[in-house]
Coordinates of C-alpha atoms and ligand atoms in Angstrom, one line a residue:
X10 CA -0.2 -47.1 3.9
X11 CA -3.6 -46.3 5.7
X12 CA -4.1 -47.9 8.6
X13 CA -7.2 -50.1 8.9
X14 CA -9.2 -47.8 11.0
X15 CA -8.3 -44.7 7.8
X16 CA -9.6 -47.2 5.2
X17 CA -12.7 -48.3 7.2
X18 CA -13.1 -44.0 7.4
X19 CA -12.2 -43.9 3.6
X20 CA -14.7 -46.3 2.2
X21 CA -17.8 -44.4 4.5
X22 CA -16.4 -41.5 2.5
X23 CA -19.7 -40.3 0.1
X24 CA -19.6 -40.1 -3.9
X25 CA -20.4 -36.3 -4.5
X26 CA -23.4 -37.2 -6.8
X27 CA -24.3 -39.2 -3.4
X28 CA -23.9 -35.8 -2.1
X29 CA -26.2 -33.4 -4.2
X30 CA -29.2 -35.5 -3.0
X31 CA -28.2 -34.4 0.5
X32 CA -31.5 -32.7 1.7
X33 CA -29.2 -29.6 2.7
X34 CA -27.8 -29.3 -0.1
X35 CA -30.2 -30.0 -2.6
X36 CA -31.8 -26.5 -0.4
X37 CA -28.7 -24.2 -1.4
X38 CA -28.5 -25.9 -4.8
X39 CA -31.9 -24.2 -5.6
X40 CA -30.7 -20.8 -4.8
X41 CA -26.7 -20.6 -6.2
X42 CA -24.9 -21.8 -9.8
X43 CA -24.8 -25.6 -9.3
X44 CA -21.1 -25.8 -10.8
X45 CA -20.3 -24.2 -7.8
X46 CA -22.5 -26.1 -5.5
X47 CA -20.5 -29.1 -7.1
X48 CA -17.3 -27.7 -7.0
X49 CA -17.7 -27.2 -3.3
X50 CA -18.5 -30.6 -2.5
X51 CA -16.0 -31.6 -4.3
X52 CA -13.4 -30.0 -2.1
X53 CA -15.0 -30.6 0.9
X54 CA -14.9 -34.3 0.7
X55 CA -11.3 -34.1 -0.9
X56 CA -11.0 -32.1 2.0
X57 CA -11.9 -34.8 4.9
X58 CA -10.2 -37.3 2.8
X59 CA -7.1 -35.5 3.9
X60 CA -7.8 -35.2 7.2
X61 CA -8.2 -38.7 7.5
X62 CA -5.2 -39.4 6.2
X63 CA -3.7 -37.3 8.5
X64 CA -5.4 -38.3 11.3
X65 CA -7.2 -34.9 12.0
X66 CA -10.3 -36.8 11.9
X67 CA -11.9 -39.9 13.4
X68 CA -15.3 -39.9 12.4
X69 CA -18.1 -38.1 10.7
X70 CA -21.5 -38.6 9.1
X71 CA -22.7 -37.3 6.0
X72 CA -24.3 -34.5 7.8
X73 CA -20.9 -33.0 9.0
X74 CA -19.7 -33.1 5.4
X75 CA -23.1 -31.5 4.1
X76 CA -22.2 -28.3 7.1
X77 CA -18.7 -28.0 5.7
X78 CA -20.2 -27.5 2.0
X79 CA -22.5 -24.7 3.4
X80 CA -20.1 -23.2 5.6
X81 CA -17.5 -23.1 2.5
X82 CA -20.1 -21.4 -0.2
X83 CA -21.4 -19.1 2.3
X84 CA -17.5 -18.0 2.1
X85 CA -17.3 -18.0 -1.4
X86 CA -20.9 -15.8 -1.5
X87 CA -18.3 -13.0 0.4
X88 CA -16.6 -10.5 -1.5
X89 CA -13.0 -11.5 -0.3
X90 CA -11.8 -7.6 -1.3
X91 CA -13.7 -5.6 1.8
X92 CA -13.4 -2.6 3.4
X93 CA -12.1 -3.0 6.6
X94 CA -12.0 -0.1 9.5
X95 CA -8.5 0.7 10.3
X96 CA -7.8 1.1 14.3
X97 CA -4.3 0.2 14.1
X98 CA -2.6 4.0 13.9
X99 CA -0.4 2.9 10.8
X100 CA -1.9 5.6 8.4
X101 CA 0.1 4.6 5.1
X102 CA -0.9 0.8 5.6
X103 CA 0.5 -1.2 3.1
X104 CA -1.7 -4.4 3.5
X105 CA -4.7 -2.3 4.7
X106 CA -4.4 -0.7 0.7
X107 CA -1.9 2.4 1.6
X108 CA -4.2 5.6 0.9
X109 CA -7.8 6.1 1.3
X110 CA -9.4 8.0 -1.4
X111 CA -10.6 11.7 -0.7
X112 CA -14.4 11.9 -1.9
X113 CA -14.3 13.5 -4.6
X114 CA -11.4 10.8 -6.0
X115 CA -13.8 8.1 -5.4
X116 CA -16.5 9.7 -7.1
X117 CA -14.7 10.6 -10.0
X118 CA -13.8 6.9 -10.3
X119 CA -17.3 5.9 -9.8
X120 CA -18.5 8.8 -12.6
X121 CA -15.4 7.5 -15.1
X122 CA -16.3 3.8 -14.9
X123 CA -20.3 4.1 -14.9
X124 CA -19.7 5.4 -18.8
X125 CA -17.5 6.1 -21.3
X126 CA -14.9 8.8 -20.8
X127 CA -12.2 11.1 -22.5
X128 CA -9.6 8.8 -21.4
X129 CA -7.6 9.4 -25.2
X130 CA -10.4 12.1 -26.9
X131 CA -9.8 15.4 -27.0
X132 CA -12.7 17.2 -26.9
X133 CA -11.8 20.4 -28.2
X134 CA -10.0 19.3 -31.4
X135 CA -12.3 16.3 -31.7
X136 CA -9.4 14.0 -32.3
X137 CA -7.3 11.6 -30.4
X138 CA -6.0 12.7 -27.1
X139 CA -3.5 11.3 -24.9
X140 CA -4.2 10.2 -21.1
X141 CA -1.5 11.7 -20.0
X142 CA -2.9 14.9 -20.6
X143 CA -5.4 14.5 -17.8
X144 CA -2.9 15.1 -14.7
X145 CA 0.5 16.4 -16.2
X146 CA -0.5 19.8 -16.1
X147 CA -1.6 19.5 -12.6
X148 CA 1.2 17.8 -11.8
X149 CA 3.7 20.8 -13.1
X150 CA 1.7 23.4 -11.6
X151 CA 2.3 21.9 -8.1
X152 CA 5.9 20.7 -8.3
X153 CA 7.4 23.3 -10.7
X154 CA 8.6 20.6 -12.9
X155 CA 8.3 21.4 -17.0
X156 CA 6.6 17.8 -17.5
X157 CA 5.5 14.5 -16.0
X158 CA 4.3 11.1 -16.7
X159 CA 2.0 8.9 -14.2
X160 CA 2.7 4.7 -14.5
X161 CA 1.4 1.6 -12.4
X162 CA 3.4 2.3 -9.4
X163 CA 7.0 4.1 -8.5
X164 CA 8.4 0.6 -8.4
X165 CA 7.6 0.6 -12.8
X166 CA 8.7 4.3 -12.7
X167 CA 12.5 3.6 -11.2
X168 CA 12.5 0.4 -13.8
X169 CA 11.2 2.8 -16.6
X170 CA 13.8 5.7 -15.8
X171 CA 16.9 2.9 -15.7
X172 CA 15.9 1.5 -18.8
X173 CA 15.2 4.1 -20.7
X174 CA 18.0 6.4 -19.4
X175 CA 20.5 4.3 -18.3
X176 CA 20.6 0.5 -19.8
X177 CA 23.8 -0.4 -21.1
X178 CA 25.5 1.6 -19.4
X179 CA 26.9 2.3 -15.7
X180 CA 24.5 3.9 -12.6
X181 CA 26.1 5.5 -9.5
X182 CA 24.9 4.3 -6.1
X183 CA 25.8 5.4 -2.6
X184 CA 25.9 1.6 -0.9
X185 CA 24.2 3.6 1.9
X186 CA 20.7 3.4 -0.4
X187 CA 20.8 -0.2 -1.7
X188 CA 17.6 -0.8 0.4
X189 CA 15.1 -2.9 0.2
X190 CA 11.5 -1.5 0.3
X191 CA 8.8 -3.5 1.4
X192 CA 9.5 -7.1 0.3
X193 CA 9.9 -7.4 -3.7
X194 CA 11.3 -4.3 -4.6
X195 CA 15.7 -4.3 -3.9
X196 CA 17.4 -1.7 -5.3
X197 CA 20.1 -4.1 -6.5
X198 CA 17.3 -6.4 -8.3
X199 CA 15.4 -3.3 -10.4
X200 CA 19.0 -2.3 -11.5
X201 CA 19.2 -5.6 -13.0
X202 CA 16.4 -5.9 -14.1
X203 CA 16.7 -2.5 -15.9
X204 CA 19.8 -3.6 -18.0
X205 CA 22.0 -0.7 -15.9
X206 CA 25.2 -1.8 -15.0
X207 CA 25.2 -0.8 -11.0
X208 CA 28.6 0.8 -9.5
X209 CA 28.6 1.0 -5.6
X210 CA 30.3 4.0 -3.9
X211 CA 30.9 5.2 -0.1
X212 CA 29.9 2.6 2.3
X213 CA 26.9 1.6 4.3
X214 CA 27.3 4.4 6.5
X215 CA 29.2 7.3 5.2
X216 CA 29.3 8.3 1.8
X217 CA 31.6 11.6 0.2
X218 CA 30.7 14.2 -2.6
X219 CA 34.3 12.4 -4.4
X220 CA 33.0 8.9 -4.1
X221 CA 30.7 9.9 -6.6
X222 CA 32.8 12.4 -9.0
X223 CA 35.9 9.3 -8.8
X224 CA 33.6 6.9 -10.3
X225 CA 32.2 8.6 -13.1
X226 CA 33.9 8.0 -16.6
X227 CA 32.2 8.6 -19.9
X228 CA 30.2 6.1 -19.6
X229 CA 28.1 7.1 -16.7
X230 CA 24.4 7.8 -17.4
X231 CA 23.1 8.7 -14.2
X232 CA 23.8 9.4 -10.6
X233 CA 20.9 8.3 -8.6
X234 CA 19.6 8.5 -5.3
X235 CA 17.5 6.3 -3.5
X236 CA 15.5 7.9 -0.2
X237 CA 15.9 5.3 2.5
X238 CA 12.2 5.1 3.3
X239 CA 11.4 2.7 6.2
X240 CA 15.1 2.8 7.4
X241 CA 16.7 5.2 8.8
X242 CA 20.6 5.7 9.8
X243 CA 21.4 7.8 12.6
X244 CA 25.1 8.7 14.3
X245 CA 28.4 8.5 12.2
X246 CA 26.5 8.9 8.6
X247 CA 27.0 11.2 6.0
X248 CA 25.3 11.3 2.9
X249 CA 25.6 13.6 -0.5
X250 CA 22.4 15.7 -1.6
X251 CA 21.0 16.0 -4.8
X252 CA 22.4 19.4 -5.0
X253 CA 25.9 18.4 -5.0
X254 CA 25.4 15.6 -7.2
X255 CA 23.5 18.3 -9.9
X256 CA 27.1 20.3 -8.9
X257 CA 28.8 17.7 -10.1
X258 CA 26.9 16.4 -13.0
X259 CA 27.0 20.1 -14.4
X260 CA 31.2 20.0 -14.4
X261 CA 31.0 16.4 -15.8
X262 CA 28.8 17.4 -19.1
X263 CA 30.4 20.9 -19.2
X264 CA 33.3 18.6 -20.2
X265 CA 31.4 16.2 -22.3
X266 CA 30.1 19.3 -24.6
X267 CA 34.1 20.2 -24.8
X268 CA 34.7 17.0 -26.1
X269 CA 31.9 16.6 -28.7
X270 CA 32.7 19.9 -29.4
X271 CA 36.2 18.9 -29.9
X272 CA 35.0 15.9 -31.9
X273 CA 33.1 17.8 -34.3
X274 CA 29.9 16.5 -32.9
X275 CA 28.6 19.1 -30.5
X276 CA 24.9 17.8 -29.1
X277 CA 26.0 14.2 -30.2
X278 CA 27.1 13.9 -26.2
X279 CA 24.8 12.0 -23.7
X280 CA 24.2 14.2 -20.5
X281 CA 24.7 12.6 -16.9
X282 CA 21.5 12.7 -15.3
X283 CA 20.5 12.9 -11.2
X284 CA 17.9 11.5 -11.1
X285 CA 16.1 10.9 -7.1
X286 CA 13.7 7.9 -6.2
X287 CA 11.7 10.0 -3.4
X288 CA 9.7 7.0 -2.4
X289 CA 6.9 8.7 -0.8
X290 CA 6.7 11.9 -2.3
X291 CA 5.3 14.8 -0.3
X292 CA 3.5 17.8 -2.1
X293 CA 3.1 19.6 0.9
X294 CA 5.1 20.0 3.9
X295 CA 5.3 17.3 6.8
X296 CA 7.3 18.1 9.9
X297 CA 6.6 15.7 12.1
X298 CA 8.0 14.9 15.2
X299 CA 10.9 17.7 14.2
X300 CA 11.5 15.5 11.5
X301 CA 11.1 17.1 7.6
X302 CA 10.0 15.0 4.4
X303 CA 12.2 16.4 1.1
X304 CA 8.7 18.0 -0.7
X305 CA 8.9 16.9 -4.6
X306 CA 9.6 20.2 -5.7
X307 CA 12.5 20.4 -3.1
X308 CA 14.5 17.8 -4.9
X309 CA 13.7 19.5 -8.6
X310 CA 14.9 23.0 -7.3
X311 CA 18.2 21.1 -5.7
X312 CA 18.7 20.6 -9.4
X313 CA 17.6 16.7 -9.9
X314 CA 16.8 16.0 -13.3
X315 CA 14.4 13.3 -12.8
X316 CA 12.4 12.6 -9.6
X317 CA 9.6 9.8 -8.9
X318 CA 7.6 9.1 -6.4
X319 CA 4.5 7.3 -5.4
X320 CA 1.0 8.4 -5.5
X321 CA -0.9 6.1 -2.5
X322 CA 1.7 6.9 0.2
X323 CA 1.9 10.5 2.0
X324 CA 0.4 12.0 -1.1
X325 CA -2.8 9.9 -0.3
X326 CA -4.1 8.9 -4.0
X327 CA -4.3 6.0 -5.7
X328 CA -1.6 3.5 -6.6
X329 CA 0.8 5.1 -9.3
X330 CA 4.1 6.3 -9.8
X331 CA 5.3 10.0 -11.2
X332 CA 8.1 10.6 -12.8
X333 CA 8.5 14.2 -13.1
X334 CA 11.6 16.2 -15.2
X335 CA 12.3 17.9 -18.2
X336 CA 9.9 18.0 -21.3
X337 CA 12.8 16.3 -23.2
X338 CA 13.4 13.8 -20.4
X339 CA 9.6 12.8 -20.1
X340 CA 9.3 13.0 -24.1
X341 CA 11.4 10.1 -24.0
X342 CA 9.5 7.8 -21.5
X343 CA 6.4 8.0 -23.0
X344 CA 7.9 6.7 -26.4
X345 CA 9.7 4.1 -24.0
X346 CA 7.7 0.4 -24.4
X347 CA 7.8 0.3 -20.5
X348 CA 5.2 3.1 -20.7
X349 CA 2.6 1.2 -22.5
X350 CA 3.0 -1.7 -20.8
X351 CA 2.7 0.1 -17.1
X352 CA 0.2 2.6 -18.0
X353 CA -2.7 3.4 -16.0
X354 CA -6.4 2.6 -16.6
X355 CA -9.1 5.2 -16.8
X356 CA -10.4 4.5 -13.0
X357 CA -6.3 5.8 -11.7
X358 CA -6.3 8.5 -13.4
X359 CA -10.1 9.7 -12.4
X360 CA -8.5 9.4 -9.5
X361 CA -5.5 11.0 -9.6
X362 CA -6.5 14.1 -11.1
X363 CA -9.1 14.3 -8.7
X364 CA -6.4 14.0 -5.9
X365 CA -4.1 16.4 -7.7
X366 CA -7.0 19.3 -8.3
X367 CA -7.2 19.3 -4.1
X368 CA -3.7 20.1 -3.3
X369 CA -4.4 23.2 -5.3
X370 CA -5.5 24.5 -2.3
X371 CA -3.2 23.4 0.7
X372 CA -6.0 24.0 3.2
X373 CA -8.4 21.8 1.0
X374 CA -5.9 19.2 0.3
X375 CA -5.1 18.8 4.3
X376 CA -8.7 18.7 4.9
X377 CA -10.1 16.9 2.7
X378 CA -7.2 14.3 1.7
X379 CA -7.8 11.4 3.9
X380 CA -4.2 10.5 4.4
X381 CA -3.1 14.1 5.1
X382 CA -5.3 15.1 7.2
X383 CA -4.6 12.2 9.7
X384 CA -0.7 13.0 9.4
X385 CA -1.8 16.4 9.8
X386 CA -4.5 16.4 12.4
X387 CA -3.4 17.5 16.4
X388 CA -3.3 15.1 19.2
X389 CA -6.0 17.0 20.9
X390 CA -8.5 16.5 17.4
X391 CA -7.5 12.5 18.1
X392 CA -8.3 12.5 21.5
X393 CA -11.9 14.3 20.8
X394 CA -12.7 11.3 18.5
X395 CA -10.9 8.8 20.6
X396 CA -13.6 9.5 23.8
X397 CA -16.2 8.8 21.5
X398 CA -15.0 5.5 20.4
X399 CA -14.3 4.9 24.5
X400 CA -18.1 5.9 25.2
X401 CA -19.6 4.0 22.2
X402 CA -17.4 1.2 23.4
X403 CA -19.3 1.3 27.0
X404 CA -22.7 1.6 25.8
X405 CA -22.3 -1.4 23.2
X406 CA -21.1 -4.0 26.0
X407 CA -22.8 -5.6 28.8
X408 CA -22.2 -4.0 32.0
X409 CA -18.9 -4.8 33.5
X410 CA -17.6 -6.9 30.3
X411 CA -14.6 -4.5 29.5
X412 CA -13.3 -1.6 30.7
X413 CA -12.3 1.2 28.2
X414 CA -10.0 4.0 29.0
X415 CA -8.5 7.4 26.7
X416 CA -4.6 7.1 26.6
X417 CA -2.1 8.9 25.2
X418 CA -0.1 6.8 22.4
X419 CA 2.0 6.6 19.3
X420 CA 0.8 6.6 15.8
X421 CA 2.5 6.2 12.8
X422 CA 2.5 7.2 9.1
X423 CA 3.8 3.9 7.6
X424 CA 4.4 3.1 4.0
X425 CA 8.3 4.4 4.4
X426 CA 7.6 7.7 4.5
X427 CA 8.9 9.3 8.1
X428 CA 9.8 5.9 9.3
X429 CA 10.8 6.8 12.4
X430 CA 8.4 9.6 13.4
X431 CA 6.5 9.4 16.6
X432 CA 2.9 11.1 15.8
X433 CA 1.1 11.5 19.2
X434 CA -2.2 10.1 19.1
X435 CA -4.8 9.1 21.5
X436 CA -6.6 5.6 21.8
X437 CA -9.5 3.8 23.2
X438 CA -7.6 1.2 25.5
X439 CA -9.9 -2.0 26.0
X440 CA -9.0 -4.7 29.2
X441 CA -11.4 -7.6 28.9
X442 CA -12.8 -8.8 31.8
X443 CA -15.3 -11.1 30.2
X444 CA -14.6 -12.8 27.0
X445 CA -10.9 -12.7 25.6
X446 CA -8.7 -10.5 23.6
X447 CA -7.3 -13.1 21.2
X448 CA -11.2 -14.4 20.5
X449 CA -12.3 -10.9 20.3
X450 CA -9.3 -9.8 17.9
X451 CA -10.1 -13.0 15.3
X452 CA -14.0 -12.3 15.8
X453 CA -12.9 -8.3 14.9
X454 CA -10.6 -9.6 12.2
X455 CA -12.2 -12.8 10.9
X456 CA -15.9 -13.0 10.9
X457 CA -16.9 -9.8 10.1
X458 CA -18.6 -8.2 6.5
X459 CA -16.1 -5.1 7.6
X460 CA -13.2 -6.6 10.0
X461 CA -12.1 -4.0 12.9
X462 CA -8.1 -4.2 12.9
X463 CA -7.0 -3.0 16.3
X464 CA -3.7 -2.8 17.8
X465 CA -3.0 -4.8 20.5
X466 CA -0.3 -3.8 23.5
X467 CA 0.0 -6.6 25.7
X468 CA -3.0 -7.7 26.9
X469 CA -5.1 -4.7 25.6
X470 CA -6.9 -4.1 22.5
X471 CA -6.1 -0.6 21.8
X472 CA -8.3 1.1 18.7
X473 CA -6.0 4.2 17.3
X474 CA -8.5 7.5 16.5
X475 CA -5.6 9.3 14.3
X476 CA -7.0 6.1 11.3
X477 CA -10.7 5.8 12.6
X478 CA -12.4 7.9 10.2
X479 CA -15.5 9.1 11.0
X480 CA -18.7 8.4 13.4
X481 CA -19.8 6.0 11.1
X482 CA -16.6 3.6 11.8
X483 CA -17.0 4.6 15.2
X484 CA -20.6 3.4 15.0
X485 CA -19.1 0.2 13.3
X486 CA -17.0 -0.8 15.8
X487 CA -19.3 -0.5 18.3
X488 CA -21.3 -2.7 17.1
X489 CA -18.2 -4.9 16.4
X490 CA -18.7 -5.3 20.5
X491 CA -21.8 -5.5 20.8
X492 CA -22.2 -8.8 18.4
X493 CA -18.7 -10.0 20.0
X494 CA -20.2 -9.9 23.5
X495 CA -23.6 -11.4 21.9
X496 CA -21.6 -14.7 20.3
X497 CA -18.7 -15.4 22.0
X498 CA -18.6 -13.4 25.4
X499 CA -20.7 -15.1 27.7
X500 CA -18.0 -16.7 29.3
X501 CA -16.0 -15.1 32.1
X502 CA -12.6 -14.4 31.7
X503 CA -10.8 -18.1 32.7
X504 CA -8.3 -17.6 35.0
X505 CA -4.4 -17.7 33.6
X506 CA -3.3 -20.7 36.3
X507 CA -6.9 -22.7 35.1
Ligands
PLP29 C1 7.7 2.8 -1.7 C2 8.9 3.0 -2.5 C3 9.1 2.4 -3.8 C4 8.0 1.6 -4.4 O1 6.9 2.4 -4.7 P1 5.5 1.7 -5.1 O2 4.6 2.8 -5.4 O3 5.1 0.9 -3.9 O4 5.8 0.8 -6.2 C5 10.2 2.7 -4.4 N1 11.2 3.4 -3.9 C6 11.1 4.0 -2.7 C7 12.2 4.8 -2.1 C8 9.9 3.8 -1.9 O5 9.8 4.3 -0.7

């Protein structure tokens, strides 16, 4: 029940046609869609009605409701999909959108969705074409594999490759890679989902070449491998490569054939497959920190007979999934209904290919690849740009508001690829001495067209170089200051014990 003084709140509480004769917000109703206008109001008072009721409010006028309406469609005028400059030194930022497009990809995409395309038209035959044919050569020529399809992302391709390849009947796991990637996607749960009936071998930590051979029977389809991504095991572990397992798979469907053979139906056998979830799948090579990420066509030369991998993590395109393997093998998935139903749209692929035609040339493709040129760049190219953020930072702020100094620091590339890899990096470290880091982060993160997402290390804002891009971000955060120190940071810093 409300208590007298709620009810006396609750019955001062406006109609919303009351409302739209507000003088305020009869102004904004002239210049946006009044459904919206209404809509707005509409929440706002259903909003104060609910802090009344919970006693987050104890009075108001009609004039406080009429700010809240303006405050929320000015909101709702924002794009809530913005760039934002990334400070943090996570490279492969999952939340920040993992990979940031080399030009050329983003122009393609703008080129590809300004018109029609050739998404399915082949142009020399004048018939119908098929989209894969815009990035499976590519992708051949740069791993060695014989053929390749791209999906939605690598968590559809290891769903696709189950099903198609292994539903109904039995998968063999190392329990040491029944991980769990970033939040919805468990091993355990795609296996499922995939209709593959899951058999465990080995054990969280160690795992031997006969764990694998004593559980396959006949009705084995695959033997799959899983790259731990943002875990890594370290001490008493063993695990088996994809070359053994091909080792193994060979002797298994050497005697399969005998059988058929022996059955009178020689082909009629099922092969057992190795097939390798890479997660992040490098095209080029990464040593980082003495530590090596397994290149694509790595695994296929081990002898894997199907590998996927993600394109928007270290191969720094846009969000899809490869799966590359044998013409026969591929064949297959893209007559498999998965393959429809996760394909990519026209804007993907424009980027993709686009993507893929720079790794033709490793030099291009570390230079002009946004994501591999930051996991590729030297400390001392990071430090060069993390001065100039320092000295933009100084001549944006009043005097004697911060003080910003070049530091020596860890970056890393994120999106479980390298996981534990220290990348040296340099950043701007910024003590506030007017103002406050906690305003100045939600100011930074909150209120701006392009939020600045720092790091923060105690009681230090620290802006990363090695994911700053270019002197225009440098420019932007700047100016992030500057307005900062204009809006909020007149106040000196209060003291911790006032
Ligand atoms: C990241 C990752 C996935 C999921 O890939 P998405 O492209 O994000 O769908 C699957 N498996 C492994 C090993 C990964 O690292």
């Amino acid at each position: 029940m409300p208590t007298p003084h709620q009810m006396q709140l609750l019955r001062q509480l406006p109609q919303v046609e009351e409302l739209l004769h507000h003088p305020a917000i009869e102004a904004i109703a002239s210049i946006m869609p009044r459904p919206l206008v209404r809509d707005q109001v509409r929440k706002s008072v259903d909003g104060i009605r609910s802090a009344i009721l919970t006693n987050k409010l104890s009075s108001f006028d009609d004039d406080d409701i009429a700010a809240n309406v303006l405050r929320g469609l000015l909101k709702l005028e924002q794009p809530s999909l913005k760039r934002v400059i990334n400070a943090s030194g996570v490279i492969v930022h999952t939340n920040l959108g993992r990979s940031v497009l080399a030009d050329s990809a983003a122009e393609a995409v703008s080129e590809v969705a300004r018109g029609y395309s050739t998404l399915e038209y082949n142009v020399n035959t004048q018939s119908r074409g098929s989209r894969h044919d815009h990035y499976e050569q590519l992708i051949c020529t740069l791993t060695g594999a014989e053929a390749a399809i791209a999906v939605n992302n690598n968590a559809a391709a290891v769903l696709m490759v189950l099903h198609e390849f292994a539903r109904g009947r039995k998968v063999v796991i190392s329990r040491g890679e029944l991980v769990e990637i970033g939040g919805s996607f468990r091993v355990p749960d795609i296996m499922a989902l995939s209709g593959a009936e899951m058999v465990e071998v080995g054990t969280t930590n160690k795992t031997h070449p006969h764990d694998y051979a004593n559980a396959v029977d006949t009705d084995t389809a695959m033997l799959v491998k899983v790259h731990p991504s943002n875990y890594r095991m370290t001490g008493f572990t063993e695990s088996v490569d994809a070359a053994t397992l091909a080792t193994l798979a060979q002797s298994e469907n050497a005697k399969r054939r005998q059988i058929a053979r022996a059955q009178g139906i020689p082909g009629g056998e099922s092969p057992l497959l190795v097939y390798e979830d890479l997660g992040s799948g490098a095209l080029v090579d990464f040593t980082i920190d003495g530590f090596h990420e397994t290149t694509v066509s790595e695994v296929l030369r081990e002898g894997a007979d199907l590998v996927s991998f993600s394109c928007d993590k270290l191969l720094g395109g846009p969000q899809a999934g490869i799966i590359v393997g044998s013409k026969a093998a591929i064949d297959r998935l893209k007559r498999n209904p998965y393959a429809r139903a996760m394909r990519l749209d026209k804007l993907t692929i424009a980027a993709l290919e686009s993507t893929l035609r720079l790794y033709l040339d490793e030099d291009i493709a570390r230079k002009e690849i946004p994501t591999v040129r930051m996991l590729s760049e030297s400390a001392e190219d990071t430090r060069e740009r993390a001065e100039k953020i320092a000295n933009a930072i100084a001549h944006a702020v009043p005097d004697g508001a911060v003080t910003v100094s070049v530091e020596p620091d860890t970056a890393r590339a994120g999106g479980g690829a390298l996981p534990m890899c220290d990348i040296d990096t340099y950043v701007a470290a910024v003590s506030f001495k007017r103002g406050s880091l906690e305003e100045c982060e939600h100011a930074f993160v909150a209120e701006r067209d392009v939020p600045v997402i720092p790091r923060i290390h105690g009681d230090r804002m620290l802006l990363d170089a090695r994911t700053v891009q270019d002197d225009s971000e440098i420019a932007e955060i700047a100016h992030a200051f500057t307005e900062y120190f204009a809006q909020h940071g007149s106040k000196p810093q209060p003291r911790n014990d006032a």
